[in-house]
Amino acid sequence: MANKSDLVLDVKNLKTVFFTNSGLFKAVDDLSFTVKRGETLAIVGESGCGKSVTALSLMRLVPDPPGRIVGGSVTLEGTDLLALDEAQMRAVRGNRISMIFQEPMTSLNPVIRIGDQIVEAVRLHRNLSRKEAGEIAVEMLRLVRIPEPARRAREYPHQLSGGMRQRAMIAMALACRPALLIADEPTTALDVTIQAQILALILDLQRELGTGLVLITHDLGVVAQTAQRVIVMYAGRKVEEAGVEALFAAPKHPYTRGLMASIPAVPASGAPAQARLNEIPGTVPSLVRLPQGCAFAPRCKLAVKRCEAEYPPLADWGGGHLAACWRAEEVAEVA
Amino acid sequence: MTEALLEVTDLTKHYPVRAGVLRRQVGTVHAVDGVSFSLGTGETLGLVGESGCGKSTVARSVLRLVEPTSGQIRLEGEDITHLSKTALRPHRRSMQIVFQDPFASLNPRMTAGDIVGEPLAVHGLASGKELEARVARLFEQVGLRPDQMQNFPHQFSGGQRQRICIARALALEPRLIVCDEPVSALDVSIQAQVINLLIDLQRQHGFSYLFIAHDLAVVAHISHRVAVMYLGRIVEIADKDELFRNPRHPYTQALLASVPVANPLAKKLVPLVDGDVPSPVNPPSGCAFHTRCRFAMERCRTERPALLDAGDGHQVACLLNEGTGRNNAVA
């Protein structure tokens, strides 16, 4: 197990609920995980699985109402973030824990110059003059490999391309050298050649700065190429967690297995034209009316009576490979 | 190859850029710049490229949803490029489109049954009981239950809505269906369902797809042939297997190398290109890719490479491939 001092983030039994007109639903239910210094943890799942709410919960940015964190703890470098008041949290947010979002255009202020936005973030947490902070801003833009950083710092977000804006977001998020960076679908809005550039950049900087990284994505390709450990979420719960190689070599949960089988591969050479993909039947269940047992049971080929009646506990299948499935043992043989 | 259902020759679409009080034209967006391809009966041609490469404009020009600036579009042998609205109408029946966003492309105030039946009613092909029976059959074909005909679009999930769009496209028994990013808005597990459905329907009915997507894996999976576009031009076109096994254009190579492979043991992704796609308002001279190309030579700045056959119907527009048909710098 990890050395205690190596641990950047320790989340225990996190539970975030939303109160809506159609009832209460648990967006994140009993989620626990840790992130070490310099480690990349990927959280993967489909829309509505709770991965983004998890990110917002760590940042204490869940909109309240309708949402609320109702249980658990989020310990960052020894401090429980859930116990802080808002003023204390503001001192941590953007300083020790930062986040980059999917759409850089909506998370940058369109009427403030790029450089000034970074200066603002830096001066909020560090006692520096405008000039000193300005130098840090240009330095950060250089670090994220924006050409002519001094000129770009004086430009507005609309003058930058999508890839550049995401670089600027990363520069801002890392300006205070946070212990933990949360990246919520950081490349989903970008073209594939730009995605490759941005992912390579995030990983380089993380290695350089030793930041812990929580990468939230729906793309198993991105997971395989970036993460050391992976959490698979379904309907608000962690259904599987493992080292990236173990997970791709032998997924224990039928949902993980189904996801992997349903993505088309490049290159598909050798395969006959238009081979059918393996599909997972049905759709993701509504969080308001979750079944009593395993939420995946209605779509699962392996489901038995017990799956519908009781929620399976997360069991350790060796080497920290966790899976919540009554039939995990048989998954490899049957599917 | 089989008889061509669709022949596009030298298609060009320019948009004027206007500015100032007098709305004077200050530039031209070269959205599509001399694109030619053909599509056989029962064939799927994938059209890939990054945002702004003109792939959607090609799709819409083919359907005459945008008017091409120049070039020719032949459907089943007939030139439809300049047909009037009324003359075009019978041809509209043989070409349909499925859009990316199933939330924006369905009228929220119509029932699913009315949406799917509308093309039949508009063309006066069925009414009353017969219309209902035909819509019910279409629902079954795309994996929806006929009792869902009375529901409104908001009562369906994203995947189901895309099924409604597909049923609507099928209603007139078209020869050509243009799919513009039909699965990009869907979750991975639902994506597979819709791709399988599209493949099954093509096998049953024998129509052709012009399949537009930015996701190479999806395109590789569904297409027989693939065309790669960059800044309004086709830079490479080949049979699917050939293209993915032996990409010859440096841009295609860069695209393929950028796709993250879902295998942690596979080689880590290395970005083969720097920088961004240049603006189509003033595209670079010569080969549009020369600003980002690893192999760019002096000639690439001035000479525009033609799309030339490199053997077996594999066409490439790159000066490196000239004559030899090989990308020597890479091979």
XYZ file of C-alpha atoms in Angstrom:
666
model
C 0.000 0.000 0.000
C 0.989 3.596 -0.448
C 3.122 5.440 1.975
C 0.876 7.772 4.001
C 2.777 10.919 3.095
C 2.570 9.987 -0.569
C -1.191 10.253 -0.488
C -2.530 13.464 -2.003
C -6.213 12.684 -1.965
C -8.206 10.241 0.126
C -11.922 10.039 -0.591
C -14.027 7.913 1.740
C -17.666 6.945 1.258
C -18.516 10.092 -0.675
C -22.243 10.502 -1.208
C -23.775 13.328 -3.250
C -27.518 13.542 -3.804
C -29.799 15.741 -5.892
C -33.287 16.785 -4.869
C -35.438 17.106 -7.986
C -39.130 17.310 -8.824
C -39.174 13.649 -9.743
C -37.553 12.681 -6.458
C -34.237 12.313 -4.717
C -31.428 10.611 -6.558
C -27.970 9.565 -5.533
C -25.596 10.911 -8.160
C -22.587 9.562 -6.283
C -23.132 6.713 -3.878
C -20.557 5.475 -1.398
C -17.481 6.246 -3.470
C -13.985 5.725 -2.032
C -10.613 6.097 -3.714
C -7.129 7.546 -3.270
C -4.665 9.404 -5.476
C -0.921 9.435 -4.873
C 1.563 12.164 -5.733
C 2.289 12.069 -9.470
C -0.320 9.400 -10.074
C -3.029 9.474 -12.758
C -6.373 8.005 -11.779
C -8.964 7.777 -14.549
C -12.666 7.731 -13.766
C -14.562 6.312 -16.705
C -18.249 5.839 -17.383
C -21.155 6.969 -19.538
C -23.344 10.025 -19.142
C -25.169 10.088 -15.832
C -22.804 7.661 -14.117
C -21.719 10.311 -11.615
C -18.182 10.972 -12.822
C -18.608 14.721 -13.256
C -20.535 15.098 -10.009
C -17.635 13.334 -8.321
C -15.287 15.977 -9.732
C -17.548 18.803 -8.588
C -17.866 17.211 -5.146
C -14.074 17.144 -4.745
C -13.991 20.855 -5.633
C -17.026 21.548 -3.409
C -18.722 23.052 -6.458
C -21.900 20.950 -6.483
C -24.765 23.408 -7.100
C -26.793 23.598 -3.889
C -29.768 23.467 -4.371
C -30.545 21.024 -5.948
C -27.422 19.039 -5.039
C -25.769 18.334 -1.721
C -22.867 16.275 -0.416
C -24.532 14.269 2.342
C -21.793 11.969 3.522
C -18.207 10.831 3.498
C -14.926 12.694 3.569
C -12.571 14.231 1.011
C -9.103 14.497 2.516
C -6.604 16.565 0.553
C -3.060 16.576 1.962
C -4.434 15.712 5.412
C -7.281 18.268 5.484
C -10.925 17.205 5.196
C -12.304 19.582 2.566
C -15.891 18.808 3.529
C -15.246 20.228 7.021
C -13.986 23.611 5.752
C -16.178 26.701 5.629
C -16.573 28.504 2.302
C -13.807 31.065 2.961
C -11.319 28.350 3.878
C -12.374 26.349 0.843
C -11.740 29.348 -1.416
C -8.152 29.423 -0.195
C -7.710 25.772 -1.203
C -9.600 25.829 -4.491
C -7.383 26.868 -7.398
C -4.416 26.670 -5.040
C -3.993 23.112 -3.774
C -6.735 21.569 -5.938
C -7.549 22.787 -9.455
C -9.839 21.743 -12.227
C -9.962 22.006 -15.996
C -13.241 21.630 -17.802
C -14.387 20.201 -21.102
C -15.292 23.459 -22.831
C -12.514 26.029 -22.470
C -14.636 28.783 -24.039
C -17.263 28.639 -21.318
C -14.742 28.526 -18.482
C -12.663 31.507 -19.588
C -13.978 35.037 -19.140
C -14.448 36.379 -22.685
C -13.816 40.052 -21.779
C -10.603 39.641 -19.773
C -7.206 39.102 -21.362
C -5.740 35.589 -20.995
C -2.737 36.859 -19.022
C -4.905 38.871 -16.622
C -7.056 35.846 -15.888
C -3.979 33.899 -14.828
C -2.712 36.888 -12.824
C -6.024 36.994 -10.973
C -5.789 33.315 -10.073
C -2.191 33.692 -8.898
C -2.740 36.848 -6.827
C -5.753 35.328 -5.111
C -3.494 32.807 -3.445
C -0.064 34.369 -3.395
C 1.006 37.716 -2.102
C 2.592 39.054 -5.273
C 2.602 42.361 -7.138
C 0.800 42.623 -10.476
C 4.121 42.682 -12.253
C 5.450 39.554 -10.548
C 2.191 37.695 -11.152
C 2.288 38.837 -14.778
C 5.706 37.268 -15.161
C 4.397 34.018 -13.716
C 1.483 34.135 -16.181
C 3.813 34.436 -19.170
C 6.038 31.721 -17.699
C 3.005 29.413 -17.353
C 1.924 30.081 -20.947
C 5.442 29.183 -22.051
C 5.264 26.015 -19.942
C 2.102 24.870 -21.762
C 3.965 25.513 -25.038
C 1.985 28.422 -26.362
C 4.171 30.157 -28.954
C 4.931 33.848 -28.269
C 3.535 33.673 -24.704
C 4.062 37.372 -23.961
C 1.923 38.393 -26.934
C -0.731 35.729 -26.258
C -1.034 36.880 -22.653
C -2.389 40.192 -23.953
C -5.013 38.523 -26.158
C -8.641 37.675 -25.394
C -10.000 34.113 -25.360
C -11.796 34.481 -28.719
C -8.466 35.194 -30.414
C -7.188 31.747 -29.457
C -8.037 28.435 -31.126
C -9.764 25.668 -29.169
C -6.502 23.843 -28.474
C -4.788 27.079 -27.363
C -7.659 27.916 -25.018
C -7.383 24.530 -23.387
C -3.634 25.140 -22.989
C -4.404 28.479 -21.351
C -6.869 26.744 -19.001
C -4.160 24.259 -18.048
C -1.705 27.121 -17.479
C -4.211 28.778 -15.142
C -5.001 25.559 -13.284
C -1.336 24.780 -12.691
C -0.179 28.345 -11.934
C -0.223 27.759 -8.154
C 1.339 24.292 -8.482
C -1.654 22.404 -7.012
C -1.213 19.024 -5.356
C -4.182 17.684 -7.283
C -5.497 18.465 -10.752
C -8.946 17.338 -11.824
C -9.478 17.177 -15.586
C -13.102 16.660 -16.584
C -13.184 15.457 -20.206
C -10.344 17.867 -21.052
C -10.070 16.821 -24.698
C -13.620 15.835 -25.617
C -14.333 19.130 -27.404
C -11.078 18.992 -29.361
C -10.085 17.433 -32.657
C -8.136 14.221 -32.491
C -4.736 15.655 -33.501
C -5.156 18.438 -30.936
C -6.331 15.911 -28.342
C -3.086 14.011 -28.758
C -1.114 17.238 -28.195
C -3.078 18.224 -25.085
C -2.932 14.768 -23.480
C 0.816 14.598 -24.058
C 1.150 18.066 -22.520
C -0.898 17.223 -19.407
C 1.146 14.068 -18.799
C 4.478 15.872 -19.323
C 3.568 18.635 -16.901
C 2.273 16.175 -14.354
C 5.569 14.298 -14.432
C 7.488 17.555 -14.176
C 5.451 18.986 -11.285
C 4.506 15.769 -9.483
C 0.820 16.667 -9.465
C -1.797 14.023 -8.704
C -4.266 13.806 -11.571
C -7.897 12.703 -11.634
C -8.850 12.320 -15.283
C -12.541 12.024 -16.024
C -13.415 10.615 -19.426
C -15.778 8.409 -21.389
C -13.036 7.351 -23.795
C -11.352 4.032 -22.978
C -8.608 4.850 -25.473
C -7.677 7.958 -23.491
C -7.752 5.882 -20.290
C -5.430 3.227 -21.692
C -2.920 5.811 -22.905
C -2.780 7.982 -19.795
C -3.837 6.370 -16.521
C -2.079 4.195 -14.017
C -5.264 3.239 -12.198
C -8.875 3.219 -13.361
C -12.259 3.439 -11.689
C -15.303 2.369 -13.703
C -18.563 3.948 -12.563
C -22.110 2.925 -13.321
C -25.262 4.625 -12.023
C -23.431 6.545 -9.301
C -21.336 3.699 -7.966
C -17.872 2.355 -8.452
C -18.310 -1.049 -10.067
C -14.661 -1.789 -10.720
C -11.218 -0.457 -9.871
C -7.857 -1.762 -11.006
C -4.430 -0.956 -12.366
C -4.798 -0.026 -16.019
C -3.028 -3.112 -17.350
C -4.969 -5.514 -15.138
C -8.243 -3.849 -16.080
C -7.709 -4.082 -19.834
C -6.211 -7.579 -19.614
C -8.985 -9.086 -17.497
C -11.985 -6.905 -16.658
C -13.972 -8.436 -13.799
C -17.251 -6.580 -14.148
C -19.595 -7.459 -17.024
C -20.214 -3.748 -17.618
C -16.503 -3.025 -18.086
C -16.237 -6.032 -20.352
C -19.256 -4.881 -22.363
C -17.862 -1.362 -22.740
C -14.542 -2.675 -23.998
C -16.215 -4.971 -26.492
C -18.475 -2.243 -27.842
C -15.772 0.180 -28.962
C -14.665 -0.157 -32.559
C -10.893 -0.400 -32.963
C -8.480 1.347 -35.320
C -7.130 -0.100 -37.483
C -9.829 -2.601 -38.233
C -7.672 -4.240 -40.882
C -8.040 -7.949 -41.221
C -11.524 -7.751 -39.781
C -14.241 -8.225 -42.382
C -15.882 -5.001 -43.525
C -18.753 -4.069 -41.269
C -18.336 -6.718 -38.604
C -21.087 -6.245 -36.029
C -19.996 -4.729 -32.746
C -20.833 -6.285 -29.423
C -23.538 -4.140 -27.957
C -24.801 -3.754 -24.427
C -28.586 -4.024 -24.732
C -30.891 -1.452 -23.165
C -29.987 1.934 -21.743
C -28.492 3.426 -18.605
C -31.186 3.330 -15.883
C -32.749 6.469 -14.480
C -31.113 7.335 -11.169
C -34.505 8.127 -9.662
C -35.761 4.585 -10.065
C -32.721 2.430 -9.478
C -33.313 -1.273 -9.061
C -32.858 -2.633 -5.580
C -29.973 -4.912 -6.490
C -27.192 -4.377 -8.992
C -28.041 -1.430 -11.254
C -26.521 -3.181 -14.246
C -28.506 -6.416 -13.781
C -31.314 -5.522 -16.266
C -28.702 -5.180 -19.064
C -26.425 -7.996 -17.948
C -26.175 -11.322 -19.749
C -24.933 -13.007 -16.588
C -27.593 -11.699 -14.228
C -29.154 -14.213 -11.843
C -31.890 -13.874 -9.206
C -29.441 -12.729 -6.585
C -28.264 -9.789 -8.731
C -31.753 -8.313 -8.743
C -32.232 -8.734 -5.005
C -28.941 -7.682 -3.416
C -26.328 -5.104 -4.345
C -22.980 -6.901 -4.677
C -20.179 -5.646 -2.390
C -16.856 -4.451 -3.832
C -14.608 -7.465 -3.453
C -10.843 -7.579 -3.869
C -9.799 -10.028 -6.582
C -6.096 -9.661 -5.839
C -3.587 -6.846 -6.255
C -6.132 -4.142 -5.513
C -8.412 -5.224 -8.352
C -11.870 -4.460 -6.989
C -15.165 -5.417 -8.601
C -18.760 -5.300 -7.439
C -20.328 -8.301 -9.113
C -21.804 -11.516 -7.750
C -20.537 -13.367 -10.775
C -17.115 -11.747 -11.205
C -15.448 -15.116 -10.944
C -17.318 -16.466 -13.946
C -17.076 -13.322 -16.089
C -13.885 -14.402 -17.817
C -15.246 -17.830 -18.773
C -18.807 -16.957 -19.699
C -18.565 -13.724 -21.644
C -16.768 -1.419 -58.929
C -20.529 -1.478 -59.085
C -22.461 1.149 -60.984
C -22.092 4.544 -59.325
C -25.148 5.765 -57.467
C -23.637 9.130 -56.684
C -20.946 10.970 -58.634
C -19.532 14.184 -57.291
C -17.178 16.079 -59.596
C -15.068 19.069 -58.622
C -17.522 20.240 -55.975
C -16.728 23.689 -54.598
C -18.501 25.751 -51.986
C -17.287 29.221 -51.082
C -18.867 31.502 -48.508
C -18.242 35.221 -48.642
C -16.891 36.886 -45.488
C -18.434 40.337 -45.124
C -17.457 43.123 -42.792
C -18.020 46.807 -42.183
C -21.116 48.980 -42.547
C -21.445 48.314 -46.261
C -21.082 44.541 -45.758
C -18.339 44.502 -48.343
C -16.792 41.153 -49.050
C -13.414 40.991 -47.336
C -12.588 37.362 -47.904
C -13.815 33.945 -48.912
C -14.229 30.817 -46.818
C -13.086 27.904 -48.946
C -15.347 25.379 -47.222
C -15.112 22.822 -50.021
C -12.474 23.215 -52.676
C -12.686 20.837 -55.618
C -13.920 17.560 -54.157
C -14.597 14.576 -56.407
C -15.687 11.072 -55.461
C -18.174 8.420 -56.412
C -20.311 6.106 -54.336
C -21.523 2.712 -55.556
C -24.842 1.020 -54.842
C -24.847 -0.680 -51.457
C -21.532 0.915 -50.593
C -20.541 2.964 -47.571
C -18.086 5.791 -48.113
C -16.673 7.256 -44.920
C -15.700 10.905 -44.943
C -13.338 11.833 -42.104
C -11.550 14.978 -41.084
C -11.299 17.448 -38.260
C -13.708 20.288 -37.580
C -13.805 22.836 -40.371
C -12.484 20.467 -43.027
C -15.716 20.765 -45.006
C -17.088 17.273 -44.553
C -20.540 18.429 -43.460
C -20.682 20.982 -46.284
C -19.992 18.171 -48.748
C -22.837 16.162 -47.213
C -25.267 19.028 -47.413
C -24.247 20.000 -50.952
C -24.888 16.451 -52.120
C -28.467 16.775 -50.844
C -28.695 20.310 -52.254
C -29.366 21.606 -48.749
C -26.643 24.128 -49.508
C -26.127 25.296 -53.086
C -22.675 24.436 -54.393
C -20.635 27.279 -55.895
C -19.502 25.053 -58.746
C -19.106 21.404 -59.634
C -21.490 18.649 -60.515
C -23.584 16.164 -58.535
C -25.047 13.188 -60.378
C -27.525 10.912 -58.649
C -28.383 7.665 -60.457
C -26.842 9.107 -63.609
C -28.861 12.319 -63.606
C -27.295 15.721 -63.038
C -29.155 17.248 -60.082
C -26.806 20.197 -59.520
C -29.061 22.811 -61.087
C -32.514 21.254 -60.879
C -35.297 23.577 -59.708
C -37.084 22.887 -56.443
C -39.986 21.121 -58.131
C -37.780 19.149 -60.475
C -35.660 18.098 -57.518
C -38.592 16.849 -55.489
C -38.843 13.301 -56.884
C -35.087 12.933 -56.338
C -35.396 14.004 -52.717
C -37.188 10.720 -52.114
C -34.078 8.770 -52.979
C -31.767 10.688 -50.667
C -32.204 11.163 -46.951
C -30.118 12.418 -44.058
C -29.568 11.507 -40.406
C -28.140 14.339 -38.335
C -25.768 14.337 -35.392
C -27.988 15.713 -32.686
C -31.188 13.717 -32.195
C -32.333 16.371 -29.729
C -32.283 19.205 -32.271
C -33.500 17.314 -35.317
C -36.881 16.157 -33.999
C -39.849 18.499 -33.590
C -40.647 18.370 -29.851
C -44.350 19.006 -30.450
C -44.924 16.097 -32.818
C -45.380 12.504 -31.736
C -42.718 10.026 -32.798
C -45.268 8.327 -35.077
C -46.126 11.596 -36.849
C -42.445 12.418 -37.294
C -41.712 9.086 -38.953
C -44.922 9.216 -41.022
C -44.484 12.803 -42.210
C -42.321 12.037 -45.272
C -44.916 9.476 -46.429
C -47.731 11.998 -45.976
C -45.795 14.816 -47.661
C -45.125 12.722 -50.739
C -48.700 11.415 -50.710
C -47.627 7.796 -50.472
C -49.889 6.650 -47.684
C -52.641 7.904 -45.437
C -55.007 6.749 -42.704
C -54.765 3.129 -41.641
C -52.113 2.311 -44.209
C -49.862 5.117 -43.033
C -50.171 3.880 -39.478
C -49.326 0.324 -40.477
C -46.272 1.461 -42.424
C -45.022 3.608 -39.558
C -45.486 0.680 -37.190
C -43.373 -1.482 -39.500
C -40.676 1.199 -39.608
C -40.658 1.336 -35.811
C -40.089 -2.404 -35.666
C -37.310 -2.221 -38.231
C -35.297 0.204 -36.139
C -35.914 -1.626 -32.865
C -38.648 0.540 -31.381
C -42.048 -0.727 -30.203
C -45.079 0.371 -32.254
C -46.864 1.309 -29.014
C -44.247 4.090 -28.623
C -45.702 5.895 -31.663
C -47.845 8.114 -29.476
C -44.888 9.304 -27.382
C -43.144 12.635 -27.835
C -39.396 12.969 -28.488
C -38.581 14.008 -24.912
C -39.866 10.658 -23.687
C -37.107 8.831 -25.536
C -33.428 8.407 -24.688
C -30.707 9.721 -27.020
C -30.191 6.353 -28.680
C -33.922 5.849 -29.194
C -34.229 9.320 -30.685
C -31.526 8.518 -33.187
C -33.564 5.399 -34.052
C -36.546 7.668 -34.755
C -34.375 9.773 -37.073
C -33.255 6.623 -38.862
C -36.849 5.398 -39.218
C -37.819 8.763 -40.719
C -34.943 8.502 -43.200
C -36.006 4.959 -44.129
C -39.653 5.847 -44.686
C -39.261 6.765 -48.358
C -37.070 3.770 -49.172
C -34.138 5.934 -50.283
C -31.151 4.788 -52.343
C -28.740 7.048 -50.457
C -28.630 7.968 -46.778
C -26.240 10.670 -45.677
C -25.239 10.182 -42.040
C -23.701 13.323 -40.561
C -21.962 12.268 -37.330
C -24.906 9.999 -36.397
C -23.322 8.514 -33.289
C -21.070 11.256 -31.923
C -23.680 12.486 -29.460
C -24.305 9.009 -28.040
C -22.753 7.050 -25.193
C -20.302 4.303 -26.069
C -22.638 1.402 -25.312
C -25.471 3.045 -27.282
C -23.123 3.953 -30.145
C -22.526 0.270 -30.793
C -26.286 -0.398 -30.948
C -26.842 2.327 -33.547
C -23.840 1.307 -35.667
C -25.084 -2.283 -35.697
C -28.545 -1.087 -36.685
C -27.151 0.941 -39.599
C -25.129 -2.048 -40.798
C -28.118 -4.418 -40.543
C -30.425 -2.041 -42.413
C -27.945 -1.641 -45.246
C -27.674 -5.418 -45.609
C -31.475 -5.732 -45.793
C -32.188 -2.827 -48.124
C -28.990 -2.407 -50.133
C -28.855 1.383 -49.989
C -25.653 3.412 -49.854
C -24.290 5.498 -47.000
C -22.246 8.636 -47.169
C -20.995 8.428 -43.613
C -19.486 11.556 -42.081
C -17.635 11.303 -38.781
C -14.599 12.621 -36.995
C -14.090 9.342 -35.132
C -11.729 7.191 -37.196
C -12.631 4.030 -35.333
C -16.316 4.390 -36.107
C -15.597 5.183 -39.752
C -13.166 2.300 -40.042
C -15.813 0.014 -38.718
C -18.742 0.892 -40.920
C -17.137 1.952 -44.226
C -16.065 0.058 -47.331
C -14.032 3.003 -48.576
C -12.734 6.030 -46.694
C -11.915 9.562 -47.852
C -9.814 11.856 -45.660
C -10.457 15.590 -45.929
C -8.266 18.497 -44.896
C -9.242 22.147 -45.357
C -11.867 21.560 -48.004
C -9.995 18.988 -50.081
C -9.789 15.224 -50.185
C -6.153 14.349 -49.464
C -6.491 10.573 -49.607
C -9.134 8.060 -50.583
C -8.848 4.283 -50.552
C -10.459 1.024 -49.575
C -10.805 0.893 -45.816
C -8.265 -1.861 -45.191
C -5.738 -0.311 -47.545
C -6.114 3.133 -45.967
C -5.621 1.949 -42.422
C -2.857 -0.500 -43.229
C -0.965 1.703 -45.623
C -1.803 5.384 -45.105
C 0.202 7.425 -47.589
C -0.650 11.021 -46.889
C 1.284 12.505 -43.938
C -1.988 13.946 -42.643
C -3.707 10.553 -42.633
C -0.672 9.145 -40.841
C -0.868 11.898 -38.244
C -4.592 11.342 -37.749
C -4.130 7.611 -37.234
C -1.256 8.142 -34.810
C -3.373 10.566 -32.769
C -6.142 8.092 -31.994
C -5.683 6.787 -28.455
C -5.680 2.999 -28.605
C -7.677 1.177 -25.937
C -4.745 -0.991 -24.987
C -2.343 0.115 -22.258
C 0.431 -2.058 -23.682
C 0.230 -0.489 -27.142
C 2.657 2.263 -28.021
C 1.864 5.480 -26.221
C 0.391 8.154 -28.382
C 2.835 10.517 -30.007
C 1.459 13.656 -31.612
C 2.800 13.660 -35.166
C 1.604 17.177 -35.940
C 2.082 20.464 -34.142
C -0.146 23.471 -34.169
C -3.724 23.946 -35.238
C -5.670 23.612 -38.450
C -5.222 26.897 -40.377
C -8.262 29.037 -41.093
C -10.202 28.149 -44.243
C -10.629 31.880 -44.922
C -7.116 32.161 -46.280
C -5.945 28.584 -46.621
C -2.187 28.089 -47.085
C -0.925 28.136 -50.657
C 0.158 24.971 -52.418
C -0.602 21.908 -50.308
C -2.846 23.154 -47.488
C -1.147 20.779 -45.046
C 2.406 22.046 -45.629
C 2.303 24.299 -42.528
C 1.994 21.262 -40.239
C 3.668 18.567 -42.313
C 6.831 16.806 -41.127
C 7.990 16.248 -44.681
C 7.156 19.610 -46.227
C 9.504 20.603 -49.020
C 9.948 23.903 -50.813
C 7.641 22.784 -53.644
C 4.785 22.065 -51.205
C 4.424 25.787 -50.535
C 3.722 26.649 -54.134
C 2.406 23.574 -55.916
C -0.992 22.204 -55.173
C -0.786 18.391 -55.387
C -3.458 16.658 -57.462
C -5.334 13.607 -56.191
C -3.500 10.887 -58.130
C -3.988 7.166 -58.340
C -1.261 5.219 -56.545
C -2.588 1.829 -57.611
C -5.686 -0.224 -56.702
C -7.899 2.839 -56.482
C -5.767 4.284 -53.681
C -5.628 8.009 -54.449
C -3.319 10.434 -52.672
C -2.751 14.162 -53.018
C 0.860 14.534 -51.903
C 3.972 15.519 -53.816
C 5.972 12.840 -51.988
C 3.820 10.190 -53.615
C 4.248 11.540 -57.094
C 5.312 9.016 -59.713
C 6.375 6.245 -57.346
C 3.013 5.935 -55.678
C 4.945 5.513 -52.444
C 5.477 7.787 -49.545
C 9.226 7.318 -49.598
C 9.949 9.431 -46.587
C 7.864 7.099 -44.453
C 8.116 3.678 -46.036
